[in-house]
Coordinates of C-alpha atoms in Angstrom, one line a residue:
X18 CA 92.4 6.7 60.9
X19 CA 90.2 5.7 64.2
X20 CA 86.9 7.0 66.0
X21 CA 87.5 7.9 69.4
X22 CA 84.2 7.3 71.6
X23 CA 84.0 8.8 75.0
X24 CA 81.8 8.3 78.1
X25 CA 80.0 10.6 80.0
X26 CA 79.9 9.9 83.6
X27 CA 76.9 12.7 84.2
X28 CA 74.7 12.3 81.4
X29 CA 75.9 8.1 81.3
X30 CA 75.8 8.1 77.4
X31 CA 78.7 7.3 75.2
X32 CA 80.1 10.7 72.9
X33 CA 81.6 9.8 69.6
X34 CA 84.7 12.5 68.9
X35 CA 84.1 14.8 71.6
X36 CA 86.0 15.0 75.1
X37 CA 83.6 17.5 76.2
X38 CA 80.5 16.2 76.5
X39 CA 77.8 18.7 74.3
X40 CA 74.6 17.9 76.6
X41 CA 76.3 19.2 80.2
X42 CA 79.5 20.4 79.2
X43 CA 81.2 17.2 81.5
X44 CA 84.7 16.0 80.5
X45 CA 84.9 12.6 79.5
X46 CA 86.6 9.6 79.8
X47 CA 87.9 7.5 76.8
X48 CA 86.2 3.9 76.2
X49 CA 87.1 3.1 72.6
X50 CA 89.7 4.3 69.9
X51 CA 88.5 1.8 67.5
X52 CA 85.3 3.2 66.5
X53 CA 83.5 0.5 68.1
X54 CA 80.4 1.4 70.9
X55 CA 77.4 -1.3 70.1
X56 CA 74.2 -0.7 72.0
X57 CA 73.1 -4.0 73.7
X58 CA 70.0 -4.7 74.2
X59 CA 67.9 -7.0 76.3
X60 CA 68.1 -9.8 75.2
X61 CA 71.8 -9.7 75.1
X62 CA 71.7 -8.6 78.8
X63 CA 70.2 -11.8 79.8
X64 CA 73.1 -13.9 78.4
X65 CA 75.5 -11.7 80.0
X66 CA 74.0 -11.9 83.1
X67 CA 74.2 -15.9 82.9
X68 CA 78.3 -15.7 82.0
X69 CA 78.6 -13.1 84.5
X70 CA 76.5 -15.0 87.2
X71 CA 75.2 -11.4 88.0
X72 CA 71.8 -9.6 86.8
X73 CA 72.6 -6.8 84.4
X74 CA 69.6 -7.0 83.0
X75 CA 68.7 -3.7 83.6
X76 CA 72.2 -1.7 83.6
X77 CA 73.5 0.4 81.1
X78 CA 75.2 -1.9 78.3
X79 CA 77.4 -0.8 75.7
X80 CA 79.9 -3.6 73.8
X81 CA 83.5 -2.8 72.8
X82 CA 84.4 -4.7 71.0
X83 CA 86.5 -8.3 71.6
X84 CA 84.1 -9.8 74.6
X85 CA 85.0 -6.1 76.0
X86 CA 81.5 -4.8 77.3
X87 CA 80.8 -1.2 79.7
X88 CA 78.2 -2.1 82.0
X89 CA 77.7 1.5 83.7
X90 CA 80.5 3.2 82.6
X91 CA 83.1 0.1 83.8
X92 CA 84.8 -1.9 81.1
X93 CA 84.0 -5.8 82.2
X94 CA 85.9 -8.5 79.9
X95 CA 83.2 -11.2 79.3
X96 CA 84.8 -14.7 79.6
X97 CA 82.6 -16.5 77.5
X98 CA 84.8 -19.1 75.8
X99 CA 84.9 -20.8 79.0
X100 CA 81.5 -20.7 79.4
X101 CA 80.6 -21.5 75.7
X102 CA 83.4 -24.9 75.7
X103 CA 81.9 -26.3 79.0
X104 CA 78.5 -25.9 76.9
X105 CA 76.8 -23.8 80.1
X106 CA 75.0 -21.9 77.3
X107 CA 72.5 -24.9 76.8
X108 CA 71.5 -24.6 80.2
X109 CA 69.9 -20.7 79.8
X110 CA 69.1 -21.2 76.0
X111 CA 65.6 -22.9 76.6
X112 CA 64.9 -19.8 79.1
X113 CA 66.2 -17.5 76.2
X114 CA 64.0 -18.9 74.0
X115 CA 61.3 -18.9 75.9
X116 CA 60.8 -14.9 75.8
X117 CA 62.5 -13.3 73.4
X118 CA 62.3 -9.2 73.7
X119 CA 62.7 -7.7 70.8
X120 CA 61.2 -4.2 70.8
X121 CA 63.2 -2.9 73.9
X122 CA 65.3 0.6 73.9
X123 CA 68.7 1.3 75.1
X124 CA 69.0 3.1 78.1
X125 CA 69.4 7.0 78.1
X126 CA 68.7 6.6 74.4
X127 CA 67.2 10.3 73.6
X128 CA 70.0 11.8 75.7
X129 CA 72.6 9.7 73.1
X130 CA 71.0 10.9 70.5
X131 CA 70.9 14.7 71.6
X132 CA 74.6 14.5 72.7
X133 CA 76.0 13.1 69.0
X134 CA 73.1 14.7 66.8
X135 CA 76.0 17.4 65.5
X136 CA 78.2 14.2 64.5
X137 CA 75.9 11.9 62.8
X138 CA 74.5 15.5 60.8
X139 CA 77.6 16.1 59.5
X140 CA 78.2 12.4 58.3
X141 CA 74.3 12.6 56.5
X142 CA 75.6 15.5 55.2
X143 CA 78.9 13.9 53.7
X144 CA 76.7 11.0 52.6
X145 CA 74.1 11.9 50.8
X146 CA 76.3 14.7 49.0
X147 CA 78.5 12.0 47.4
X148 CA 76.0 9.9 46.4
X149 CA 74.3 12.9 44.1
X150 CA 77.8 13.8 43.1
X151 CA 78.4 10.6 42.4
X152 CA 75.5 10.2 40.1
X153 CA 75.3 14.1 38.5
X154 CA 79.4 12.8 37.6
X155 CA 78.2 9.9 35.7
X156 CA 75.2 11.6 34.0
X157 CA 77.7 14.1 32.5
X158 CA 78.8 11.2 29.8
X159 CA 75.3 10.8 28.2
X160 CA 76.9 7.1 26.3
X161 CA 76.6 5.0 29.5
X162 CA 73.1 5.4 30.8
X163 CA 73.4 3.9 35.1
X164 CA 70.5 2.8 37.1
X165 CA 71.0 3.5 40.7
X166 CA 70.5 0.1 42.5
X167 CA 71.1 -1.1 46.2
X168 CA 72.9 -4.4 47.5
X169 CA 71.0 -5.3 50.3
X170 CA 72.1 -8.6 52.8
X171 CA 69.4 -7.5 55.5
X172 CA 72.4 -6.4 57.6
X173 CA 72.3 -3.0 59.9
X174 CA 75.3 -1.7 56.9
X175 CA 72.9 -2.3 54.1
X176 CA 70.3 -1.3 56.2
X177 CA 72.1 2.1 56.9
X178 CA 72.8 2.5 53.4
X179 CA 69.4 1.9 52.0
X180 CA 67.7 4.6 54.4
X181 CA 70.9 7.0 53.0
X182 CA 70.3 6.9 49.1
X183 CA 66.9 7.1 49.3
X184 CA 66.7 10.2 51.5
X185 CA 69.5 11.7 49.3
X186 CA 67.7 10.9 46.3
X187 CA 64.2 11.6 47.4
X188 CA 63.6 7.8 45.7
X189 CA 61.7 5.4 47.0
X190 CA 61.6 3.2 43.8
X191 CA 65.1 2.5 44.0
X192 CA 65.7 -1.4 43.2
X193 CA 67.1 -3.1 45.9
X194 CA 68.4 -6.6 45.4
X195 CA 68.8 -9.1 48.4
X196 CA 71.3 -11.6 47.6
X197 CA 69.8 -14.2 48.8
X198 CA 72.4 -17.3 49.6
X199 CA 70.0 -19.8 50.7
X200 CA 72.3 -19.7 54.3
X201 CA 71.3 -16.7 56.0
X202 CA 69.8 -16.7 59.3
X203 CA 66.0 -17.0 59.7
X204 CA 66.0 -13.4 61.8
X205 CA 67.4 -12.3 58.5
X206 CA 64.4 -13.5 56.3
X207 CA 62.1 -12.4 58.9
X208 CA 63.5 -8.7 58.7
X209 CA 63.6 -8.8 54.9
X210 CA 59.7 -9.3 55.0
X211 CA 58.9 -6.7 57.4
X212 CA 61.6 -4.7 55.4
X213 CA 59.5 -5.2 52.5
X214 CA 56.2 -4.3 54.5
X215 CA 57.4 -1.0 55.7
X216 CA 58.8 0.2 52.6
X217 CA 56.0 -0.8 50.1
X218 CA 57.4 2.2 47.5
X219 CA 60.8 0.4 47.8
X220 CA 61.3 -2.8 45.0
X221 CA 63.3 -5.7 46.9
X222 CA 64.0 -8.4 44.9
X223 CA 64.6 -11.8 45.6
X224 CA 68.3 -12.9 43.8
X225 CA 68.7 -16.5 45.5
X226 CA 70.3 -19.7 43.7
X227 CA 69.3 -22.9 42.6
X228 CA 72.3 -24.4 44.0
X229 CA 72.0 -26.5 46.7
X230 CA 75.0 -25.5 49.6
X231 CA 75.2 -29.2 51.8
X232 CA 75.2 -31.3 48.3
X233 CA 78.1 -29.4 46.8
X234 CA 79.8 -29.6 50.2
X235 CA 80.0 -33.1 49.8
X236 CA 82.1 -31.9 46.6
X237 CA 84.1 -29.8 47.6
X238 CA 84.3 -29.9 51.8
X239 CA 83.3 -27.6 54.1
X240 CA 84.0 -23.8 53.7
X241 CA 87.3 -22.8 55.6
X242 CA 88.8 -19.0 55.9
X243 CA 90.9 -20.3 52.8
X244 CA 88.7 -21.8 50.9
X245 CA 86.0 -19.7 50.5
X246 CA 84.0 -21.3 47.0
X247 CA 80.3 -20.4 48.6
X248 CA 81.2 -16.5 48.6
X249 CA 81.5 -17.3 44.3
X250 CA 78.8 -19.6 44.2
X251 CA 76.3 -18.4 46.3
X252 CA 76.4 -15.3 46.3
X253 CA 78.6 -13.3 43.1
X254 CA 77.1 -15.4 40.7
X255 CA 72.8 -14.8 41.1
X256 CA 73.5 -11.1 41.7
X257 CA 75.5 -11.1 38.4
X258 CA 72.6 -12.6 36.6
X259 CA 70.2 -9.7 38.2
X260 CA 72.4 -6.9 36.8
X261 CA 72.9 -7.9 33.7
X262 CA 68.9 -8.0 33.4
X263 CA 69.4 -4.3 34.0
X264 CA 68.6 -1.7 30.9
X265 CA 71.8 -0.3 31.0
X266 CA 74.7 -0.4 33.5
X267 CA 74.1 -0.1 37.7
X268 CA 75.2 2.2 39.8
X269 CA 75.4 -0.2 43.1
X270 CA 75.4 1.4 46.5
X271 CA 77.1 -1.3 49.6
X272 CA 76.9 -1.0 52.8
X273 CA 81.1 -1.7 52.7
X274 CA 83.0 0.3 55.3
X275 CA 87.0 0.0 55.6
X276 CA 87.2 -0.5 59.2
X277 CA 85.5 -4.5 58.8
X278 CA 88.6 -5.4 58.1
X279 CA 92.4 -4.8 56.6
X280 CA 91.3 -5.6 53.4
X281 CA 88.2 -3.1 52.9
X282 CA 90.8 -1.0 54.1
X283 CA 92.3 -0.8 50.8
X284 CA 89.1 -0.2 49.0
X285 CA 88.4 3.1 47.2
X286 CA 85.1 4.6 47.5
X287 CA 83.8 4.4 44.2
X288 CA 84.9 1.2 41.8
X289 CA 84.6 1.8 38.4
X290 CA 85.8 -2.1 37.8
X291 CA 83.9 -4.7 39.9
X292 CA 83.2 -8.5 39.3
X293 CA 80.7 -7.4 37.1
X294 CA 81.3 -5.4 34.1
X295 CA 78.1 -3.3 33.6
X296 CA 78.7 -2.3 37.5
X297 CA 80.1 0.7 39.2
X298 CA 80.4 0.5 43.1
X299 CA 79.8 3.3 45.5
X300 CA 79.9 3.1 48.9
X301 CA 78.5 6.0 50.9
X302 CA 79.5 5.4 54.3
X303 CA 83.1 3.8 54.0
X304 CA 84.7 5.8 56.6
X305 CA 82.1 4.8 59.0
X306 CA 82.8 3.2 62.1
X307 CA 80.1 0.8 64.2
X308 CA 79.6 3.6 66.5
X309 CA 78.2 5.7 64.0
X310 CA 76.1 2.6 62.1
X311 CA 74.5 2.7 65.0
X312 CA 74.2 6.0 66.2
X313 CA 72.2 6.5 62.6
X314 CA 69.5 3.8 63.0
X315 CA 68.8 4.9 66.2
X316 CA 68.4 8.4 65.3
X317 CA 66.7 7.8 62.4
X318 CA 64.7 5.0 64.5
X319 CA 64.5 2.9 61.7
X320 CA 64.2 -1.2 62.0
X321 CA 66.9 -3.4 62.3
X322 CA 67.4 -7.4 62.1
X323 CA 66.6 -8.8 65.3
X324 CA 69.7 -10.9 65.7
X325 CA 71.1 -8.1 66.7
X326 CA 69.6 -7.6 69.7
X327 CA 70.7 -11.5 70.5
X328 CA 73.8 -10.5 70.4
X329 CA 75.2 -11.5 67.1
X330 CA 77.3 -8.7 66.0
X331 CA 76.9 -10.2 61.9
X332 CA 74.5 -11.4 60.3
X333 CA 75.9 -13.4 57.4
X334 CA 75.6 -16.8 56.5
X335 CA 74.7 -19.0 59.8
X336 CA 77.6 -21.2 59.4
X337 CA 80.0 -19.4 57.6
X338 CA 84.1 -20.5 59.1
X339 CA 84.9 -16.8 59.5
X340 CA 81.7 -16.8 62.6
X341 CA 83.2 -16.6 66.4
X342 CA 82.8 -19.0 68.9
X343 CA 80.3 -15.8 70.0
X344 CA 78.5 -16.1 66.9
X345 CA 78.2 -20.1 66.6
X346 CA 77.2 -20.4 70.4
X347 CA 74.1 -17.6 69.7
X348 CA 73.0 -20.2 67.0
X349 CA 73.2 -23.8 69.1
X350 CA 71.3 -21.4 71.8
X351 CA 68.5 -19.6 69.2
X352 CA 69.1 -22.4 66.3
X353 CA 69.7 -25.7 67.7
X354 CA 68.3 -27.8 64.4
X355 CA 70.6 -25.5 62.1
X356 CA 73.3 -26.2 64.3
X357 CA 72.7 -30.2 64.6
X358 CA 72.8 -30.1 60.7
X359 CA 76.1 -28.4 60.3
X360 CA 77.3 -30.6 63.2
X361 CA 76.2 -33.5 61.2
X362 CA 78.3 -32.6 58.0
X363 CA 81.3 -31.5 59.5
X364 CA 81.4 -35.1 61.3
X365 CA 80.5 -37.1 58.1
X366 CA 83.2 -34.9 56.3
X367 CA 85.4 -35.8 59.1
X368 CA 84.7 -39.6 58.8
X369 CA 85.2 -39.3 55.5
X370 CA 88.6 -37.3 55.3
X371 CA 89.6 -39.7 57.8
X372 CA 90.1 -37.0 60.7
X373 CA 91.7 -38.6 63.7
X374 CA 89.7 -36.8 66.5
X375 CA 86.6 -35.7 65.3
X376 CA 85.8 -34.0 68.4
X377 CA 88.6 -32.4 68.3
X378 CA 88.3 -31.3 64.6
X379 CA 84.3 -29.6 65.1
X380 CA 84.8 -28.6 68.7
X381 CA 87.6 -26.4 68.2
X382 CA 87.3 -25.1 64.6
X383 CA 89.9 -27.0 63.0
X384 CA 87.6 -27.2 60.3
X385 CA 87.8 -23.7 59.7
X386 CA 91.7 -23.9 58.8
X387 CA 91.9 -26.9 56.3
X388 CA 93.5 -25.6 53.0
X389 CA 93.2 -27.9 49.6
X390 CA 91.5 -31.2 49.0
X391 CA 92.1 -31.9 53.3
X392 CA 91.6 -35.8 52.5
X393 CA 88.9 -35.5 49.5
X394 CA 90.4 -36.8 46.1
X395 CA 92.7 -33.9 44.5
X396 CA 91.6 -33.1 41.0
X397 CA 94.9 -30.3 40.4
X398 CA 96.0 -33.1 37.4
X399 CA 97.9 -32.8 35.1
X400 CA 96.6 -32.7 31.4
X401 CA 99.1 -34.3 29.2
X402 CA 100.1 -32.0 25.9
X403 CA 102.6 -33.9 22.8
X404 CA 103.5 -33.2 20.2
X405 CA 101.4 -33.3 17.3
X406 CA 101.9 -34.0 13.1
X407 CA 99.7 -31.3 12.4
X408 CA 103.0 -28.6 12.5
X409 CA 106.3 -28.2 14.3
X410 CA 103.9 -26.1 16.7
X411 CA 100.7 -28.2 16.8
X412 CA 100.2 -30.1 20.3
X413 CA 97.8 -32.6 21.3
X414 CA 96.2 -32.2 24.8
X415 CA 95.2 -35.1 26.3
X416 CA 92.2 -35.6 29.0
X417 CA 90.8 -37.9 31.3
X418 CA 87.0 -38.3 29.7
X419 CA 85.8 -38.5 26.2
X420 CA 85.3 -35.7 24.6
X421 CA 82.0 -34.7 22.7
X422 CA 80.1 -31.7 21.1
X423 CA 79.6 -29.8 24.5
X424 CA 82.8 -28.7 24.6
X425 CA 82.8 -26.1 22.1
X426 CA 81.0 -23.7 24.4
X427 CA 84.3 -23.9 26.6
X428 CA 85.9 -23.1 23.6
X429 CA 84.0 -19.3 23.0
X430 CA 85.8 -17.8 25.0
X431 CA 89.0 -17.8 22.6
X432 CA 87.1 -16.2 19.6
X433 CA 84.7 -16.7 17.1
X434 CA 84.1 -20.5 16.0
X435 CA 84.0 -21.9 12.3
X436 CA 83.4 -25.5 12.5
X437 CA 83.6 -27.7 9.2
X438 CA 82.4 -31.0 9.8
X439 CA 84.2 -34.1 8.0
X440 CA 84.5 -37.6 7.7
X441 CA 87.1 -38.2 10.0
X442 CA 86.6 -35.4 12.7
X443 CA 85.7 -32.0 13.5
X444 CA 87.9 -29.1 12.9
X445 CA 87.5 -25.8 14.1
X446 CA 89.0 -22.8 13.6
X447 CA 89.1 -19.9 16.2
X448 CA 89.6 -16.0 15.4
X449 CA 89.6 -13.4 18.0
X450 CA 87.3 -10.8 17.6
X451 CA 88.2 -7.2 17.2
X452 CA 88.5 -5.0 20.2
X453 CA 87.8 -1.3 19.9
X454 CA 88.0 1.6 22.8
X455 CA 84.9 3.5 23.4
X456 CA 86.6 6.5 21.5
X457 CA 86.9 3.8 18.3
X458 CA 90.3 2.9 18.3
X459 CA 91.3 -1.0 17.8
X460 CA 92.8 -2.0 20.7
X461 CA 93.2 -5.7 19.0
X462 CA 92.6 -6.3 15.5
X463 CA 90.6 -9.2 14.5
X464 CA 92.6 -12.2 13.8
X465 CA 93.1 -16.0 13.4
X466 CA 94.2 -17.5 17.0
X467 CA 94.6 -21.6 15.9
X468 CA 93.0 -24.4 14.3
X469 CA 91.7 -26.8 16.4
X470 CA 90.7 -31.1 15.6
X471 CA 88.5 -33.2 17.7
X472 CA 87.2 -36.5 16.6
X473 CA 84.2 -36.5 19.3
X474 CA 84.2 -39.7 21.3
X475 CA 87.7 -39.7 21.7
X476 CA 90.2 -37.9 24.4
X477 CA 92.5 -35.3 22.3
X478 CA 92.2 -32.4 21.3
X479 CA 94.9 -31.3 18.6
X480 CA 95.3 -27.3 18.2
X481 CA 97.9 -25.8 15.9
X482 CA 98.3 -22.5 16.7
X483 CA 98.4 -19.4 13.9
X484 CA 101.4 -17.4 12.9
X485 CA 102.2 -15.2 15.7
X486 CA 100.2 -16.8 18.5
X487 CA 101.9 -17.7 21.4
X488 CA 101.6 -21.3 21.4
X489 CA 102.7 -22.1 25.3
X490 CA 100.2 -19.6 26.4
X491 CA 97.2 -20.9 24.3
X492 CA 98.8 -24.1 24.7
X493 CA 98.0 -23.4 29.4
X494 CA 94.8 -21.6 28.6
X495 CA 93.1 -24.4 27.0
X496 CA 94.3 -26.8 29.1
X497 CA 92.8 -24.9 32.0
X498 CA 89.2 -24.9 29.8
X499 CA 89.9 -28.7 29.3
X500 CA 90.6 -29.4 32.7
X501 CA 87.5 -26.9 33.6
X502 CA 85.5 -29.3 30.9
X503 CA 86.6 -32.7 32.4
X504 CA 85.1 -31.9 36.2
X505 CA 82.4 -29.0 35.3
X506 CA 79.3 -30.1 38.0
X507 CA 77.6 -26.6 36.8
X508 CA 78.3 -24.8 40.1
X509 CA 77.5 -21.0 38.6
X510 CA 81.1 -20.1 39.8
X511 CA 82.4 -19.2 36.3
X512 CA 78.5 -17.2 36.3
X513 CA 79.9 -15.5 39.0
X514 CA 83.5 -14.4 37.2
X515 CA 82.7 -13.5 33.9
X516 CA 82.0 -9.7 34.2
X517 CA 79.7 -9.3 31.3
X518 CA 76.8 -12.1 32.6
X519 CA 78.0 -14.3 29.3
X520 CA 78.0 -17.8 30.9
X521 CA 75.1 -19.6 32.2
X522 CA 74.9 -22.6 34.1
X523 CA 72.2 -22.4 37.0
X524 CA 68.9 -24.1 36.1
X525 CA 70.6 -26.6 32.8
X526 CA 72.6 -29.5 31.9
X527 CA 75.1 -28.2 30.4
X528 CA 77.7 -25.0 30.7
X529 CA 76.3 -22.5 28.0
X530 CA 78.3 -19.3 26.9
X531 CA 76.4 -16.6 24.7
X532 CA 78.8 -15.6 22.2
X533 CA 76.9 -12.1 21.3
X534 CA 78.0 -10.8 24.7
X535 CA 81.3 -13.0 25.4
X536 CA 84.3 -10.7 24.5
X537 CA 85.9 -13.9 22.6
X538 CA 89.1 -12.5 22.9
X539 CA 91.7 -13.3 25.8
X540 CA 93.1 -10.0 25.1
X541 CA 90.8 -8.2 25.8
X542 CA 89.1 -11.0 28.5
X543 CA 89.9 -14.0 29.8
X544 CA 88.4 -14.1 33.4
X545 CA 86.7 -17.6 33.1
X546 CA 89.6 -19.1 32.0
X547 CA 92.1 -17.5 34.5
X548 CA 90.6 -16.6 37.8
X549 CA 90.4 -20.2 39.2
X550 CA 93.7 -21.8 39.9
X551 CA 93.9 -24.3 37.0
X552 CA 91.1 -22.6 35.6
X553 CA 88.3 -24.4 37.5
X554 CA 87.1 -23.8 41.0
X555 CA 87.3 -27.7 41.7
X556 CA 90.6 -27.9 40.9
X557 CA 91.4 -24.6 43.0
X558 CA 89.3 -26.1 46.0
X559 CA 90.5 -29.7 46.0
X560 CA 94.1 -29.4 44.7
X561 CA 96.9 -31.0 46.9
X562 CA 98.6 -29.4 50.0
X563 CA 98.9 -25.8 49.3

């Protein structure tokens, strides 16, 4: 599926889906099949004009997508990595600065409007109906009560879709929560505020972390497209603590569409399983294309972030590896210091790692590609298991730190925990808990998993597994909880991955797991123990060569 845009050479507007255009009755040429036909405004112009070495400050602007512009119904390819690689954009970027515009309108905009008002109708229309469906749907089983709640990132998406729910609701008091990832770019806080100030009616909360993002890249490295830990740190695991605080479950409206990329392509409208478990996802305006994002806030002339109008064409985190050269070039010209401070760590990484030619490595992205540990110390080891005396089944596993008290809470997530203290050691024994179906069946009966012996200031753990437990698998899974317990630095990702807001890390010393919401059986869940490879983020990020 694709948007087709056309242009019309009389009226000098784009029309989205329509050959003919509806304001004259002119027949059109085709500029896009990819759904993409930006405004650009102003500000945007003026760097243009600079790559192009010709004043378009004034001309009709509309961008296409892949440095494809239409500058008066022509399509222009800008050649900006040239111009970005021989650093020419430091040159215009203290006349940028120096006036930034950021109230101007497109040109021909009422005529745009008028000519694809019958196209953006019909997509309100689709819209807003699903979103009360969607809700009247839920409210038929009275047993799970949903609060209708809004992601917001302060992009022109969530933007779109917060103007959407509330007009199809007639809500104002619908919470919105801003996930705040303590990386976003200052335009973006500056729109949040004046978000906040225009919509007074409208709750936005704050959801940020305590973590802090340059320390714990001094851990783990700087993000790459394949190592993406600060999506689960930074931004999974606070918005996961703010839903759980919920009375009941959330309905969560995103701004997701499938056209962003092959993967949202994939994605079904409305999730009924998410990362969290008390969450349903619905995303009104999936089938969207840019075309139409922006045909809506501009006829619905609602605010936008400003970086938009600089040309970014995202707005996520500032120095986030999947940025373009477009995007990281805005930033050296709008945020220099930002840029000098992410300069500075990917060099000191680089001296670190021992990267040959650091220039090389920062100038030209390398960074962006580096899979596993990429020079840091690997920490994918091995965690010994022996046999034990306990039974022909028992093992001992074996780790690289003492073990004390602290590591029972890693232990929850295998069941319920009976601990009889003795002279000698501590033993422990583990039982699942029952599992039953919302209609009342049991799904898992309660029962003894193992028995479990630690003499605290020592380094094994001895386990004998029950009858009818698979030892190998219990055997894996608490090595990965071992291994998790041996290089924990409390970095809220398994926050972020348990689905029912059980584990709690952010703001104490120590990894806590509340047992009166943890499922304590692996049956039934065992995210925190399985969704990292070898069952701790650290591990996944810094093993060896993948």
């Amino acid at each position: 599926m694709s948007r087709e845009v056309f242009w019309c050479s009389h009226c000098e507007v784009p029309i989205i889906e329509n050959r003919s255009c509806p304001v004259c009755g002119n027949e059109c040429k085709t500029i896009s099949t990819n759904g993409i036909c930006n405004p650009v405004f102003l500000q945007e112009r003026k760097l243009l004009s600079s790559i192009l070495f010709k004043d378009i400050t004034n001309e009709n602007v509309w961008y296409l997508g892949s440095a494809k512009y239409l500058i008066n119904g022509e399509k222009v390819h800008i050649p900006y990595i040239d111009y970005y690689k021989s650093r020419k954009h430091l040159l215009i970027a203290e006349e940028l600065n120096s006036e930034i515009i950021n109230n101007d309108s497109i040109i021909n905009e009422e005529t745009y409007i008028k000519a694809n008002e019958k196209h953006i109708k019909e997509l309100i229309y689709e819209a807003e109906k699903y979103i009360c469906d969607t809700i009247n749907q839920l409210e038929k089983d009275p047993s799970h009560k949903y609060m209708p709640t809004l992601s917001f990132s302060g992009g022109k998406d969530s933007t779109v879709v917060s103007k959407i729910v509330r007009d199809a609701l007639q809500d104002e008091s619908i919470i919105h929560y801003f996930g705040d990832t303590t990386l976003e770019f200052p335009a973006t806080y500056t729109y949040v505020d004046s978000f906040r100030k225009e919509n007074p009616f409208t709750p936005l909360l704050p959801s940020d972390t305590d973590n802090d993002f340059f320390k714990l890249c001094k851990v783990f490295g700087p993000p790459s497209k394949f190592e993406r830990w600060c999506c689960t740190i930074f931004k999974t695991s606070n918005l996961n603590t703010e839903y759980q605080n919920l009375v009941g479950n959330s309905l969560t409206f995103l701004g997701i569409r499938r056209s962003e990329s092959k993967e949202r392509a994939k994605y079904e409208r409305t999730q009924k399983k998410s990362k969290i478990g008390s969450q349903i996802n619905a995303m009104p305006i999936i089938d969207w294309y840019d075309c139409d994002v922006w045909l809506y806030i501009l006829y619905k002339h609602i605010g936008f972030n400003n970086a938009y109008r600089w040309g970014y064409k995202r707005v996520g985190c500032w120095c986030c590896p999947n940025n373009s050269d477009w995007s990281t070039m805005l930033t050296e010209i709008y945020y220099p210091d930002l840029s000098k401070k992410w300069r500075d760590m990917l060099y000191d990484f680089a001296i670190k790692t021992n990267k040959e030619n650091i220039d090389d490595y920062i100038n030209n992205g390398k960074w962006k590609a580096r899979r596993g540990a990429s020079g840091l110390e690997t920490r994918n080891v091995s965690i010994a298991d022996t046999p034990c005396n306990l039974s022909d089944r028992a093992r001992n596993i074996i780790i690289g730190r003492k073990i004390n008290r602290d590591v029972l809470e890693f232990l929850k997530p295998f069941g319920e925990l009976e601990i009889f203290e003795k002279n000698d050691a501590t033993y422990i024994t583990i039982t699942e808990k029952e599992a039953i179906d919302t209609d009342g069946k049991i799904l898992f009966p309660r029962r003894k998993l193992c028995d479990i012996i630690i003499k605290f200031g020592t380094t094994v753990l001895k386990v004998d597994p029950a009858k009818g437990t698979d030892m190998q698998h219990l055997v894996t899974r608490l090595k990965c909880q071992m291994r998790k317990y041996q290089y924990c630095i409390k970095c809220s990702a398994c926050d972020s991955v348990c689905p029912y807001g059980a584990i709690n890390t952010l703001g104490k010393d120590r990894y806590v797991i509340d047992e009166k919401i943890c499922k304590q059986n692996t049956n039934l869940c065992s995210k925190c123990i399985a969704k990292f490879y070898n069952g701790c983020i650290t591990c996944q990020v810094l093993s060896g060569k993948k």
